[in-house]
């Protein structure tokens, strides 16, 4: 005896839901990795520029080098690298990290040590748990629409970390 059509369609629909859910999880994980990558690239560029080891010309050289070695990559031009630098500088600021982690701790019972010596770990935790949950395009929008650190910390949606 053949299976009823409605049951088969329901099974098919369930498979489609599983495919969509898996694809969304994959996109989310890829976005998280890209945001962390951009944060880390921003850190390198920021530290080199701050130390006086790199200037605009060196950042341009890096952009050209990336384009030559990885011609299919997009977003790693001079402008993109400076956006990554800005992203790192804004969200590695002790004041922002401390304020947002304290807010998370209060709102979601997240255990975060307030010890300043653990700031590097706190910044990474902040980047991984919060910043990586927000699409890069939205980070660029936040950075372009705000003028200072205080505005940036209020522009981030506070969500419960996964």
PDB file of C-alpha atoms in Angstrom:
ATOM      1  CA  UNK A   1       0.000   0.000   0.000  1.00  0.00           C
ATOM      2  CA  UNK A   2       1.325   3.438  -0.973  1.00  0.00           C
ATOM      3  CA  UNK A   3       2.099   6.054   1.658  1.00  0.00           C
ATOM      4  CA  UNK A   4      -0.427   8.926   1.787  1.00  0.00           C
ATOM      5  CA  UNK A   5       0.683  11.957  -0.230  1.00  0.00           C
ATOM      6  CA  UNK A   6       0.297  14.378   2.702  1.00  0.00           C
ATOM      7  CA  UNK A   7       2.641  12.282   4.848  1.00  0.00           C
ATOM      8  CA  UNK A   8       5.250  12.172   2.080  1.00  0.00           C
ATOM      9  CA  UNK A   9       5.010  15.946   1.533  1.00  0.00           C
ATOM     10  CA  UNK A  10       5.417  16.481   5.267  1.00  0.00           C
ATOM     11  CA  UNK A  11       8.548  14.313   5.228  1.00  0.00           C
ATOM     12  CA  UNK A  12       9.900  16.232   2.241  1.00  0.00           C
ATOM     13  CA  UNK A  13       9.192  19.535   3.962  1.00  0.00           C
ATOM     14  CA  UNK A  14      11.077  18.333   7.058  1.00  0.00           C
ATOM     15  CA  UNK A  15      14.121  17.552   4.906  1.00  0.00           C
ATOM     16  CA  UNK A  16      13.970  21.065   3.403  1.00  0.00           C
ATOM     17  CA  UNK A  17      13.846  22.556   6.912  1.00  0.00           C
ATOM     18  CA  UNK A  18      16.904  20.517   7.910  1.00  0.00           C
ATOM     19  CA  UNK A  19      18.805  21.737   4.840  1.00  0.00           C
ATOM     20  CA  UNK A  20      17.932  25.375   5.532  1.00  0.00           C
ATOM     21  CA  UNK A  21      18.851  25.077   9.218  1.00  0.00           C
ATOM     22  CA  UNK A  22      22.223  23.499   8.410  1.00  0.00           C
ATOM     23  CA  UNK A  23      22.943  26.166   5.790  1.00  0.00           C
ATOM     24  CA  UNK A  24      22.096  28.944   8.287  1.00  0.00           C
ATOM     25  CA  UNK A  25      24.378  27.399  10.911  1.00  0.00           C
ATOM     26  CA  UNK A  26      27.176  27.169   8.333  1.00  0.00           C
ATOM     27  CA  UNK A  27      26.710  30.833   7.336  1.00  0.00           C
ATOM     28  CA  UNK A  28      26.723  31.848  10.989  1.00  0.00           C
ATOM     29  CA  UNK A  29      29.943  29.944  11.708  1.00  0.00           C
ATOM     30  CA  UNK A  30      31.617  31.342   8.592  1.00  0.00           C
ATOM     31  CA  UNK A  31      30.607  34.881   9.599  1.00  0.00           C
ATOM     32  CA  UNK A  32      31.974  34.352  13.108  1.00  0.00           C
ATOM     33  CA  UNK A  33      35.321  33.182  11.705  1.00  0.00           C
ATOM     34  CA  UNK A  34      35.504  36.138   9.317  1.00  0.00           C
ATOM     35  CA  UNK A  35      34.769  38.671  12.062  1.00  0.00           C
ATOM     36  CA  UNK A  36      37.502  37.151  14.238  1.00  0.00           C
ATOM     37  CA  UNK A  37      39.871  37.173  11.235  1.00  0.00           C
ATOM     38  CA  UNK A  38      39.112  40.861  10.559  1.00  0.00           C
ATOM     39  CA  UNK A  39      39.646  41.668  14.251  1.00  0.00           C
ATOM     40  CA  UNK A  40      43.028  39.894  14.221  1.00  0.00           C
ATOM     41  CA  UNK A  41      44.132  41.525  10.954  1.00  0.00           C
ATOM     42  CA  UNK A  42      43.035  44.869  12.386  1.00  0.00           C
ATOM     43  CA  UNK A  43      45.203  44.175  15.429  1.00  0.00           C
ATOM     44  CA  UNK A  44      48.289  43.525  13.284  1.00  0.00           C
ATOM     45  CA  UNK A  45      47.751  46.646  11.158  1.00  0.00           C
ATOM     46  CA  UNK A  46      46.969  48.799  14.203  1.00  0.00           C
ATOM     47  CA  UNK A  47      50.011  47.661  16.172  1.00  0.00           C
ATOM     48  CA  UNK A  48      52.369  48.079  13.199  1.00  0.00           C
ATOM     49  CA  UNK A  49      51.040  51.561  12.393  1.00  0.00           C
ATOM     50  CA  UNK A  50      51.060  52.614  16.066  1.00  0.00           C
ATOM     51  CA  UNK A  51      54.656  51.442  16.490  1.00  0.00           C
ATOM     52  CA  UNK A  52      55.631  53.453  13.425  1.00  0.00           C
ATOM     53  CA  UNK A  53      56.704  50.333  11.539  1.00  0.00           C
ATOM     54  CA  UNK A  54      53.997  50.753   8.902  1.00  0.00           C
ATOM     55  CA  UNK A  55      52.470  53.721   7.176  1.00  0.00           C
ATOM     56  CA  UNK A  56      49.925  54.197   4.398  1.00  0.00           C
ATOM     57  CA  UNK A  57      52.423  52.925   1.839  1.00  0.00           C
ATOM     58  CA  UNK A  58      53.013  49.679   3.726  1.00  0.00           C
ATOM     59  CA  UNK A  59      49.284  49.105   4.179  1.00  0.00           C
ATOM     60  CA  UNK A  60      48.890  49.670   0.422  1.00  0.00           C
ATOM     61  CA  UNK A  61      51.725  47.187  -0.168  1.00  0.00           C
ATOM     62  CA  UNK A  62      49.945  44.640   2.031  1.00  0.00           C
ATOM     63  CA  UNK A  63      46.706  45.166   0.089  1.00  0.00           C
ATOM     64  CA  UNK A  64      48.593  44.705  -3.199  1.00  0.00           C
ATOM     65  CA  UNK A  65      50.365  41.601  -1.853  1.00  0.00           C
ATOM     66  CA  UNK A  66      47.062  40.027  -0.792  1.00  0.00           C
ATOM     67  CA  UNK A  67      45.517  40.861  -4.187  1.00  0.00           C
ATOM     68  CA  UNK A  68      48.487  39.293  -5.980  1.00  0.00           C
ATOM     69  CA  UNK A  69      48.611  36.124  -3.862  1.00  0.00           C
ATOM     70  CA  UNK A  70      44.830  35.692  -3.452  1.00  0.00           C
ATOM     71  CA  UNK A  71      43.206  37.436  -6.443  1.00  0.00           C
ATOM     72  CA  UNK A  72      39.706  36.100  -5.702  1.00  0.00           C
ATOM     73  CA  UNK A  73      39.566  37.608  -2.203  1.00  0.00           C
ATOM     74  CA  UNK A  74      37.471  40.728  -1.792  1.00  0.00           C
ATOM     75  CA  UNK A  75      37.581  43.337   0.971  1.00  0.00           C
ATOM     76  CA  UNK A  76      41.320  43.265   1.662  1.00  0.00           C
ATOM     77  CA  UNK A  77      42.147  46.461  -0.205  1.00  0.00           C
ATOM     78  CA  UNK A  78      43.596  49.560   1.507  1.00  0.00           C
ATOM     79  CA  UNK A  79      40.174  50.753   2.616  1.00  0.00           C
ATOM     80  CA  UNK A  80      39.150  47.312   3.913  1.00  0.00           C
ATOM     81  CA  UNK A  81      42.372  46.921   5.889  1.00  0.00           C
ATOM     82  CA  UNK A  82      41.856  50.308   7.522  1.00  0.00           C
ATOM     83  CA  UNK A  83      38.277  49.318   8.391  1.00  0.00           C
ATOM     84  CA  UNK A  84      39.661  46.220  10.094  1.00  0.00           C
ATOM     85  CA  UNK A  85      42.154  48.442  11.931  1.00  0.00           C
ATOM     86  CA  UNK A  86      39.316  50.724  13.070  1.00  0.00           C
ATOM     87  CA  UNK A  87      37.231  47.712  14.095  1.00  0.00           C
ATOM     88  CA  UNK A  88      40.074  46.378  16.233  1.00  0.00           C
ATOM     89  CA  UNK A  89      40.855  49.754  17.797  1.00  0.00           C
ATOM     90  CA  UNK A  90      37.258  50.451  18.754  1.00  0.00           C
ATOM     91  CA  UNK A  91      36.445  47.020  20.143  1.00  0.00           C
ATOM     92  CA  UNK A  92      39.765  46.354  21.847  1.00  0.00           C
ATOM     93  CA  UNK A  93      39.345  49.459  23.954  1.00  0.00           C
ATOM     94  CA  UNK A  94      39.426  48.529  27.647  1.00  0.00           C
ATOM     95  CA  UNK A  95      36.505  50.848  28.417  1.00  0.00           C
ATOM     96  CA  UNK A  96      34.197  49.256  25.833  1.00  0.00           C
ATOM     97  CA  UNK A  97      35.150  45.679  26.670  1.00  0.00           C
ATOM     98  CA  UNK A  98      34.835  46.268  30.387  1.00  0.00           C
ATOM     99  CA  UNK A  99      31.471  48.050  30.062  1.00  0.00           C
ATOM    100  CA  UNK A 100      29.930  45.512  27.713  1.00  0.00           C
ATOM    101  CA  UNK A 101      31.243  42.472  29.579  1.00  0.00           C
ATOM    102  CA  UNK A 102      29.938  43.915  32.842  1.00  0.00           C
ATOM    103  CA  UNK A 103      26.569  44.499  31.185  1.00  0.00           C
ATOM    104  CA  UNK A 104      26.554  40.937  29.858  1.00  0.00           C
ATOM    105  CA  UNK A 105      27.493  39.584  33.246  1.00  0.00           C
ATOM    106  CA  UNK A 106      24.617  41.442  34.878  1.00  0.00           C
ATOM    107  CA  UNK A 107      22.042  40.722  32.169  1.00  0.00           C
ATOM    108  CA  UNK A 108      22.879  37.075  31.457  1.00  0.00           C
ATOM    109  CA  UNK A 109      24.781  35.796  34.493  1.00  0.00           C
ATOM    110  CA  UNK A 110      27.910  35.468  32.374  1.00  0.00           C
ATOM    111  CA  UNK A 111      30.980  34.837  34.505  1.00  0.00           C
ATOM    112  CA  UNK A 112      33.621  37.369  33.456  1.00  0.00           C
ATOM    113  CA  UNK A 113      36.604  38.239  35.612  1.00  0.00           C
ATOM    114  CA  UNK A 114      36.999  41.996  36.114  1.00  0.00           C
ATOM    115  CA  UNK A 115      40.769  41.586  36.603  1.00  0.00           C
ATOM    116  CA  UNK A 116      42.591  43.964  34.269  1.00  0.00           C
ATOM    117  CA  UNK A 117      45.464  41.484  33.793  1.00  0.00           C
ATOM    118  CA  UNK A 118      42.985  39.245  31.992  1.00  0.00           C
ATOM    119  CA  UNK A 119      41.988  41.978  29.538  1.00  0.00           C
ATOM    120  CA  UNK A 120      43.526  40.203  26.525  1.00  0.00           C
ATOM    121  CA  UNK A 121      41.484  37.112  27.346  1.00  0.00           C
ATOM    122  CA  UNK A 122      38.407  39.263  27.966  1.00  0.00           C
ATOM    123  CA  UNK A 123      38.815  41.001  24.609  1.00  0.00           C
ATOM    124  CA  UNK A 124      39.062  37.646  22.848  1.00  0.00           C
ATOM    125  CA  UNK A 125      36.023  36.382  24.779  1.00  0.00           C
ATOM    126  CA  UNK A 126      34.158  39.551  23.854  1.00  0.00           C
ATOM    127  CA  UNK A 127      35.119  39.213  20.203  1.00  0.00           C
ATOM    128  CA  UNK A 128      34.219  35.536  20.030  1.00  0.00           C
ATOM    129  CA  UNK A 129      30.972  35.685  22.005  1.00  0.00           C
ATOM    130  CA  UNK A 130      29.570  39.027  20.936  1.00  0.00           C
ATOM    131  CA  UNK A 131      31.269  40.634  17.949  1.00  0.00           C
ATOM    132  CA  UNK A 132      31.348  37.418  15.944  1.00  0.00           C
ATOM    133  CA  UNK A 133      27.562  37.085  16.254  1.00  0.00           C
ATOM    134  CA  UNK A 134      27.068  40.306  14.321  1.00  0.00           C
ATOM    135  CA  UNK A 135      27.417  40.341  10.546  1.00  0.00           C
ATOM    136  CA  UNK A 136      30.486  42.239   9.243  1.00  0.00           C
ATOM    137  CA  UNK A 137      28.245  44.512   7.178  1.00  0.00           C
ATOM    138  CA  UNK A 138      26.447  45.558  10.360  1.00  0.00           C
ATOM    139  CA  UNK A 139      29.771  46.273  12.084  1.00  0.00           C
ATOM    140  CA  UNK A 140      30.720  48.550   9.206  1.00  0.00           C
ATOM    141  CA  UNK A 141      27.373  50.297   9.489  1.00  0.00           C
ATOM    142  CA  UNK A 142      27.820  50.774  13.262  1.00  0.00           C
ATOM    143  CA  UNK A 143      31.340  52.141  12.777  1.00  0.00           C
ATOM    144  CA  UNK A 144      30.264  54.513  10.009  1.00  0.00           C
ATOM    145  CA  UNK A 145      27.244  55.887  11.880  1.00  0.00           C
ATOM    146  CA  UNK A 146      28.938  56.526  15.228  1.00  0.00           C
ATOM    147  CA  UNK A 147      31.444  59.146  16.210  1.00  0.00           C
ATOM    148  CA  UNK A 148      33.094  57.783  19.306  1.00  0.00           C
ATOM    149  CA  UNK A 149      33.663  54.905  21.632  1.00  0.00           C
ATOM    150  CA  UNK A 150      30.644  55.690  23.801  1.00  0.00           C
ATOM    151  CA  UNK A 151      28.307  55.609  20.803  1.00  0.00           C
ATOM    152  CA  UNK A 152      29.785  52.337  19.545  1.00  0.00           C
ATOM    153  CA  UNK A 153      29.236  50.548  22.826  1.00  0.00           C
ATOM    154  CA  UNK A 154      25.585  51.624  22.848  1.00  0.00           C
ATOM    155  CA  UNK A 155      25.074  50.583  19.228  1.00  0.00           C
ATOM    156  CA  UNK A 156      25.839  46.926  19.830  1.00  0.00           C
ATOM    157  CA  UNK A 157      22.832  44.750  20.488  1.00  0.00           C
ATOM    158  CA  UNK A 158      23.431  42.847  23.699  1.00  0.00           C
ATOM    159  CA  UNK A 159      22.531  39.224  23.264  1.00  0.00           C
ATOM    160  CA  UNK A 160      22.973  36.109  25.323  1.00  0.00           C
ATOM    161  CA  UNK A 161      26.153  34.310  24.237  1.00  0.00           C
ATOM    162  CA  UNK A 162      25.796  30.790  22.925  1.00  0.00           C
TER     163      UNK A 162
END
